[in-house]
Coordinates of C-alpha atoms and ligand atoms in Angstrom, one line a residue:
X1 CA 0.0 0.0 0.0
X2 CA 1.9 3.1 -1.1
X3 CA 1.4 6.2 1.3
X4 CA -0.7 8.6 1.9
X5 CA -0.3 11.6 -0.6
X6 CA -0.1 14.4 2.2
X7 CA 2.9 11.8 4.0
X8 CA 5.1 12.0 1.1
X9 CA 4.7 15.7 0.6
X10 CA 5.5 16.4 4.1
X11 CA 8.8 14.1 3.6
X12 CA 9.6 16.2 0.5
X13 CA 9.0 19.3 1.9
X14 CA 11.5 18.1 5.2
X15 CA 14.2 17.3 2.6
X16 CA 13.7 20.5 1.3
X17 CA 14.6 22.2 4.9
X18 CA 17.6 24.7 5.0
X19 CA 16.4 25.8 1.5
X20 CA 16.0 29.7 1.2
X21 CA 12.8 29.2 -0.7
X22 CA 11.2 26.5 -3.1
X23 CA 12.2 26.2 -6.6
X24 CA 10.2 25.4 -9.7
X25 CA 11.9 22.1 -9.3
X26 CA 10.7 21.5 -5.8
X27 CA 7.1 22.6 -7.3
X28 CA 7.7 19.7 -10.1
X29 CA 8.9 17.3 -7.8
X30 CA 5.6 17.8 -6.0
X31 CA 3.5 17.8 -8.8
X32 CA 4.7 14.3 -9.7
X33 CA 3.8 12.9 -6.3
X34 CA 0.0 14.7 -7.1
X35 CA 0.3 13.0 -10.4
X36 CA 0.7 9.8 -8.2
X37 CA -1.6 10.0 -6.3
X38 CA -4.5 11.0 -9.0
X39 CA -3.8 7.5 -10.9
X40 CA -3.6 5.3 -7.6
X41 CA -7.2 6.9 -7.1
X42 CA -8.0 5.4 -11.1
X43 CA -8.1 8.9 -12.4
X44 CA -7.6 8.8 -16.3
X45 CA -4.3 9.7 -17.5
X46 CA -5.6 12.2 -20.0
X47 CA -7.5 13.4 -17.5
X48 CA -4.4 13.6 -15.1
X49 CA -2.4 15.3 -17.4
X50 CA -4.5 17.9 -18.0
X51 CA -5.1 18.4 -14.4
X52 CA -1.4 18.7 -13.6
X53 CA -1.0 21.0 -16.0
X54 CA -3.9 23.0 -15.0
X55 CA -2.8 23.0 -11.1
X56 CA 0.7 23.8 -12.6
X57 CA -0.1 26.8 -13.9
X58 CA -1.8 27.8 -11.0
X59 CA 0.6 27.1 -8.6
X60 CA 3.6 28.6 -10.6
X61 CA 1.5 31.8 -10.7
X62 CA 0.5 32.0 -6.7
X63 CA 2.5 31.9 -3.6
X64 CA 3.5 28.9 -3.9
X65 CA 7.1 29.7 -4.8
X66 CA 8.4 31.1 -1.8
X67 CA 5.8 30.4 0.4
X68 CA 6.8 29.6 4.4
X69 CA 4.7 26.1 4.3
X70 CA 5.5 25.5 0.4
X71 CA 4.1 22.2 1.0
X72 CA 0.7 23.0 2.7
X73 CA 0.6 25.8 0.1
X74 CA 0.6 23.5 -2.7
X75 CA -1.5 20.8 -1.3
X76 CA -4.4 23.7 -1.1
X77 CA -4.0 25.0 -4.2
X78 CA -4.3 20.8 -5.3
X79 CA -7.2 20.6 -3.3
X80 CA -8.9 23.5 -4.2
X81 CA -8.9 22.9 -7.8
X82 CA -10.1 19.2 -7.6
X83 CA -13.2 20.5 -5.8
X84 CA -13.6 23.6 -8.7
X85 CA -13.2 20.7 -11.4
X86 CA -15.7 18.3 -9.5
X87 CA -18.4 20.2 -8.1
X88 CA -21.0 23.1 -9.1
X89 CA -19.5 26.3 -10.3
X90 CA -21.5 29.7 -10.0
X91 CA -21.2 32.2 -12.6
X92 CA -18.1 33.5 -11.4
X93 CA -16.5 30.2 -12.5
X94 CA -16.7 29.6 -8.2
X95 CA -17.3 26.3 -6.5
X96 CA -20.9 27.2 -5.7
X97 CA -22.1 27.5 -2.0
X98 CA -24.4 25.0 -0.3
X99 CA -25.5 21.3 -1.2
X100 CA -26.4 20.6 -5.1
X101 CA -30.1 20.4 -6.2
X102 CA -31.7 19.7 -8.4
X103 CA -33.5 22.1 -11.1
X104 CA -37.1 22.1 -10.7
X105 CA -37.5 25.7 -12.2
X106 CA -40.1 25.1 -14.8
X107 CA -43.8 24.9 -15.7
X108 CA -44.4 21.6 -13.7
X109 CA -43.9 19.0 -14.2
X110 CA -40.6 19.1 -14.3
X111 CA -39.1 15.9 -15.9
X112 CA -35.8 14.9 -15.1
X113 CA -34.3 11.7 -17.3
X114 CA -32.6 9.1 -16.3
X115 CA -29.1 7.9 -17.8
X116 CA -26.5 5.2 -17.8
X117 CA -25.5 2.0 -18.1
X118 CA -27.0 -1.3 -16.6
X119 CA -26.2 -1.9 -13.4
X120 CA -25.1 1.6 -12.2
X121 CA -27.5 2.2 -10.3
X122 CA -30.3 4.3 -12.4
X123 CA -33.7 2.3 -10.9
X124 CA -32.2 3.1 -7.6
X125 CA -31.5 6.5 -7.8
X126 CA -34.4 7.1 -9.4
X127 CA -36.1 6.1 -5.9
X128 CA -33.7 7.8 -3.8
X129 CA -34.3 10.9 -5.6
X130 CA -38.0 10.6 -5.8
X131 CA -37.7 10.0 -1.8
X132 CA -35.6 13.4 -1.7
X133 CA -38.2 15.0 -3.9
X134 CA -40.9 13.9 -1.9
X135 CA -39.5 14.6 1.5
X136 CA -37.2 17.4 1.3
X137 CA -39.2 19.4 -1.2
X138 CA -42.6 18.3 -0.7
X139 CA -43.7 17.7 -4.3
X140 CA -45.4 15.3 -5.9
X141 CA -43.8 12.7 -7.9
X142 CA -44.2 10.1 -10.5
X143 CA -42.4 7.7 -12.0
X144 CA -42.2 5.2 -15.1
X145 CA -39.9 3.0 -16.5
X146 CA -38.9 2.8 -20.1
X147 CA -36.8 -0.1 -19.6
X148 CA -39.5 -2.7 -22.2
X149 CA -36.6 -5.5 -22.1
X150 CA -36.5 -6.2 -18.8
X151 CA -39.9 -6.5 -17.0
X152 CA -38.4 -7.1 -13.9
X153 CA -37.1 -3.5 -14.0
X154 CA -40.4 -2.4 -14.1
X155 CA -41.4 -4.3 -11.1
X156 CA -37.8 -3.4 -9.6
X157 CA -39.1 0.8 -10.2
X158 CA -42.8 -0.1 -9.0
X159 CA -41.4 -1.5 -5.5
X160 CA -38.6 1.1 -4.8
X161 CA -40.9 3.9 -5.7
X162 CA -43.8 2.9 -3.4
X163 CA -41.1 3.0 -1.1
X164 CA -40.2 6.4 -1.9
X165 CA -43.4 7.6 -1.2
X166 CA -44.0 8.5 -4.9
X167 CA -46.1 7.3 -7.7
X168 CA -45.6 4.5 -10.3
X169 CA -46.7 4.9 -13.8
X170 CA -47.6 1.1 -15.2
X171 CA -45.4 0.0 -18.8
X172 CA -46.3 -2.4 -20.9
X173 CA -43.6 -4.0 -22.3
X174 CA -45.0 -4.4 -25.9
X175 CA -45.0 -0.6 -26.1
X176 CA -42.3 1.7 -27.3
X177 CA -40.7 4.0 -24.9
X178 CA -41.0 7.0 -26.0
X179 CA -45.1 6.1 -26.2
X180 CA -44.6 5.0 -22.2
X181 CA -42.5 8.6 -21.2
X182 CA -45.2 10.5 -23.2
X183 CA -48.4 8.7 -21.8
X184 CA -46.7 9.2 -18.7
X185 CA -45.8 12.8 -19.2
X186 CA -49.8 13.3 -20.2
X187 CA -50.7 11.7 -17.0
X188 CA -48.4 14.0 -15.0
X189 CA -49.7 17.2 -16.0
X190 CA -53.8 15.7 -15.7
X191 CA -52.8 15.1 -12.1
X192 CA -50.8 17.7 -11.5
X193 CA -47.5 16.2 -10.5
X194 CA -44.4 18.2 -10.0
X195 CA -41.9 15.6 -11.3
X196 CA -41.6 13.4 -13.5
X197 CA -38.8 11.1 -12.9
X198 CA -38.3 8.9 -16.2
X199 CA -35.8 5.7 -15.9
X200 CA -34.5 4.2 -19.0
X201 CA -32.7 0.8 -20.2
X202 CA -29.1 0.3 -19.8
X203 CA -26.9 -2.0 -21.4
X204 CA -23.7 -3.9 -20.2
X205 CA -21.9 -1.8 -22.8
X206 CA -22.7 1.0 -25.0
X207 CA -24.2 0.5 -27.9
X208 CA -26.2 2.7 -31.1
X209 CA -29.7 1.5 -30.6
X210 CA -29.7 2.6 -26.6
X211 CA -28.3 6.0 -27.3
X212 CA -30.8 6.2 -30.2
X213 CA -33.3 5.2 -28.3
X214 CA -32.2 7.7 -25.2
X215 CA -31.7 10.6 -27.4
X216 CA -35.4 10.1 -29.0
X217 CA -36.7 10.4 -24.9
X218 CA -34.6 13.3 -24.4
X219 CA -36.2 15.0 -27.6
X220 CA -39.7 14.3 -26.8
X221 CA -40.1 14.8 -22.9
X222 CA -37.3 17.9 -23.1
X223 CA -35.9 17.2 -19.4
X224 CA -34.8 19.8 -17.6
X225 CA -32.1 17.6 -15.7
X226 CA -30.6 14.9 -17.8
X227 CA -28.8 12.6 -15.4
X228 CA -25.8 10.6 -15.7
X229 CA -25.6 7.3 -13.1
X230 CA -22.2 6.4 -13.2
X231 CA -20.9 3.5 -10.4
X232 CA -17.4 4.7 -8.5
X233 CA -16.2 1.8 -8.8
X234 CA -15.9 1.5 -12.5
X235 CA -12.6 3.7 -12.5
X236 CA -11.2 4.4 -15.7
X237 CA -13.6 2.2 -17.5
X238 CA -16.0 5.5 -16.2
X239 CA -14.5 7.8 -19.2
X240 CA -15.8 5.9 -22.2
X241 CA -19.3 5.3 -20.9
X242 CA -19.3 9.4 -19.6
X243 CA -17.7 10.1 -23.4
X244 CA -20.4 8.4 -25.3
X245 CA -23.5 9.3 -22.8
X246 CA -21.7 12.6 -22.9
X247 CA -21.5 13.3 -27.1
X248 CA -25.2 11.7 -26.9
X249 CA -27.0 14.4 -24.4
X250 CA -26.7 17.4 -23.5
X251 CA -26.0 16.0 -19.5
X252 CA -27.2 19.1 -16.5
X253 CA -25.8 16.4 -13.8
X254 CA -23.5 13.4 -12.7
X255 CA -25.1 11.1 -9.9
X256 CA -22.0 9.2 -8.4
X257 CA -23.1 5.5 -7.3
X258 CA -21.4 3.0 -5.0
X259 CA -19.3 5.7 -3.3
X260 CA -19.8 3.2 -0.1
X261 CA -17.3 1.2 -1.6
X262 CA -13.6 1.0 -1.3
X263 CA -12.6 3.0 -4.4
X264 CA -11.1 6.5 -4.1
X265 CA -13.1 7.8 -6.2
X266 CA -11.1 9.1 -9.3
X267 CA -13.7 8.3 -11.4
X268 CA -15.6 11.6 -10.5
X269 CA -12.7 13.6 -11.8
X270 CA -13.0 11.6 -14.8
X271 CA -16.0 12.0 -15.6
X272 CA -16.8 15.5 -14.5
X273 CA -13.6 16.2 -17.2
X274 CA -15.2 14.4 -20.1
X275 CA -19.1 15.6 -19.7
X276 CA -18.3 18.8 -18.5
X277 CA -21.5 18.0 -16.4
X278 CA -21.2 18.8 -12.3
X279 CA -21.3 16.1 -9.7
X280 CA -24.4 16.4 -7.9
X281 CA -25.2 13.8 -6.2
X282 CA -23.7 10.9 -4.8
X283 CA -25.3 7.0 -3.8
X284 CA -23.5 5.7 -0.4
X285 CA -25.8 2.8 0.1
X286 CA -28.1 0.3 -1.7
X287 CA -30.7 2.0 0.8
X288 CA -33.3 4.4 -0.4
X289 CA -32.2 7.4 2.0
X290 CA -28.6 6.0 1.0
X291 CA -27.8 9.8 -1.6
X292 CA -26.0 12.6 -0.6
X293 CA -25.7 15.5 -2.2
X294 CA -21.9 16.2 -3.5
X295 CA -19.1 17.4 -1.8
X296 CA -16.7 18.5 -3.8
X297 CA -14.3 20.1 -0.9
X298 CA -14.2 16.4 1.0
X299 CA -14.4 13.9 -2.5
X300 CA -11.3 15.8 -2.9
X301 CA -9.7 14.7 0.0
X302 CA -10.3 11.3 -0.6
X303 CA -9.3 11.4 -3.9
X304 CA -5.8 12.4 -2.5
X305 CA -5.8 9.7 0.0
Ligands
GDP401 P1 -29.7 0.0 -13.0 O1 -29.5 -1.3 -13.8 O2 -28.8 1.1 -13.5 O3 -31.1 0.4 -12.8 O4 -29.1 -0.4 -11.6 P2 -29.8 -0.7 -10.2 O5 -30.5 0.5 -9.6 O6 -30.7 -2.0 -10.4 O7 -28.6 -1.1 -9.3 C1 -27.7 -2.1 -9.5 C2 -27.2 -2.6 -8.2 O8 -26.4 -1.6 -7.6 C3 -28.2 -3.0 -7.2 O9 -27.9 -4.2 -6.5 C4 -28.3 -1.8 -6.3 O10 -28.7 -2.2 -5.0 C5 -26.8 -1.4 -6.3 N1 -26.6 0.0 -5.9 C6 -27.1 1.1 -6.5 N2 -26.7 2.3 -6.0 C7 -25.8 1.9 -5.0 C8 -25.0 2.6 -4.0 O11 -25.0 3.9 -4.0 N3 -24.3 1.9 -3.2 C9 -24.3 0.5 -3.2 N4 -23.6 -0.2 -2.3 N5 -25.0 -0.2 -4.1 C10 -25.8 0.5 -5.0

């Protein structure tokens, strides 16, 4: 197991004791460990390059150089800039204040679509967040299922959303599901739902007919979150899936799965990188209350190690 990140900075910085200040080599030297560090946590090397480079930059052009606590100095501005590339920004190009939420800001209801591969973790998000809808933000919500392969995932969203405390809108298998999401849509506004919630079929990899057939929902129901699941644990293997769901929709949010297990994380950096699209929320446990919204500040830390 190699060492924490913040351990071998603190060696360097002790070697580099009796130094009048830090040099642009000591800043390098540094950098590498960073660089380390980002592709023990299964960061993408693209990805990490253009981070280093980015923190580089950064760090060159601050205090860094010739700071008392170079080391400390350094770490932060490391730190800081995984959280800005991670989380929300505000229009200042900021890591925005507070938790995410979602965007409910439209003539109800406001649909929010459903994204990702099989097995990341879409039907059950789609309950947690229905639960979060319902309980933290007292709306109304409904939910379907366009996922005609697999009955069982219908069942699977029928169960976890009675759970939620939302509603379930029946699909027949037979029908298309565009037909479902619109008869659903139609139902939602008759009965005066806030939220529409639409989950959709994955597959184990991705292939042309499930992003045609995602980017004919998107074009019909008009979301105004597109959501990409994406499981932790996948690591690298996260950056294809987020490139192609990425060039397929126009994505407003990441949802983070399996953080509960015992990756670092790097595939949020990843990700984030490739859509573009913020880290909003993140699934910590197959439980329905098991989402949290994203921290970008203490994912960051992790990510480190
Ligand atoms: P889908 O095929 O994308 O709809 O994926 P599912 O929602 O069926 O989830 C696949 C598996 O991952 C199930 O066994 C879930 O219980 C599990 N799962 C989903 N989210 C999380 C999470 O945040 N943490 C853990 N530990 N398991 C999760």
């Amino acid at each position: 197991m190699a060492s924490a990140l913040s351990d071998r900075l603190s060696r360097l910085v002790k070697t580099m004791r009796g130094q009048a200040r830090i040099t642009e080599d000591n800043v390098a030297e540094m950098l590498r460990e960073v660089r380390m560090a980002l592709l023990e946590a299964d960061v993408a090397l693209p990805v990490v390059r253009d981070f280093i480079a980015r923190v580089k930059l950064k760090a060159l052009g601050q205090d860094v150089v010739g700071s008392l606590t170079p080391g400390q100095a350094l770490v932060g501005v490391v730190h800081k800039e995984l959280a800005r590339t991670m989380g929300e920004l505000d229009a200042n190009g900021e890591p925005k204040a507070g938790p995410s939420e979602l965007n409910l800001a439209t003539q109800p209801p406001a649909v929010i679509l459903m994204a990702g591969l099989q097995g990341a973790g879409k039907t059950t998000t789609t309950a947690k967040l229905a639960k979060h809808l319902v309980e933290k933000r007292k709306k109304k919500v409904l939910t379907v299922s366009g996922d005609v392969y697999r009955p069982a995932a219908i069942e699977q969203l029928k169960t976890v959303t009675a759970q939620a405390g939302a509603e379930w809108f029946p699909s027949q298998p037979s029908d298309q599901p565009v037909d479902i999401a619109l008869a659903a849509l139609d139902h939602a506004k008759r009965h005066y739902f806030d939220v529409l919630i639409v989950d959709t079929a994955g597959r184990l990899a991705i292939d042309e007919a499930l992003m045609a057939e995602i980017r004919a929902l998107h074009a019909a129901l008009k979301p105004i979150e597109t959501l990409f699941v994406v499981d932790a644990m996948q690591g690298q293997d996260a950056v294809n899936t987020a490139q192609a769901f990425g060039a397929a929709l126009p994505l407003s949010g990441i949802v983070l799965t399996k953080l509960d297990g015992d990756s670092r994380g790097g595939a949020a950096l990843s990700v984030r990188s490739v859509t573009g699209a913020p880290i909003k929320f993140a699934g910590v446990s197959e439980k329905i209350d098991g989402l949290e919204a994203f921290d970008a500040e203490r994912h960051a830390g992790r990510v480190l190690g």
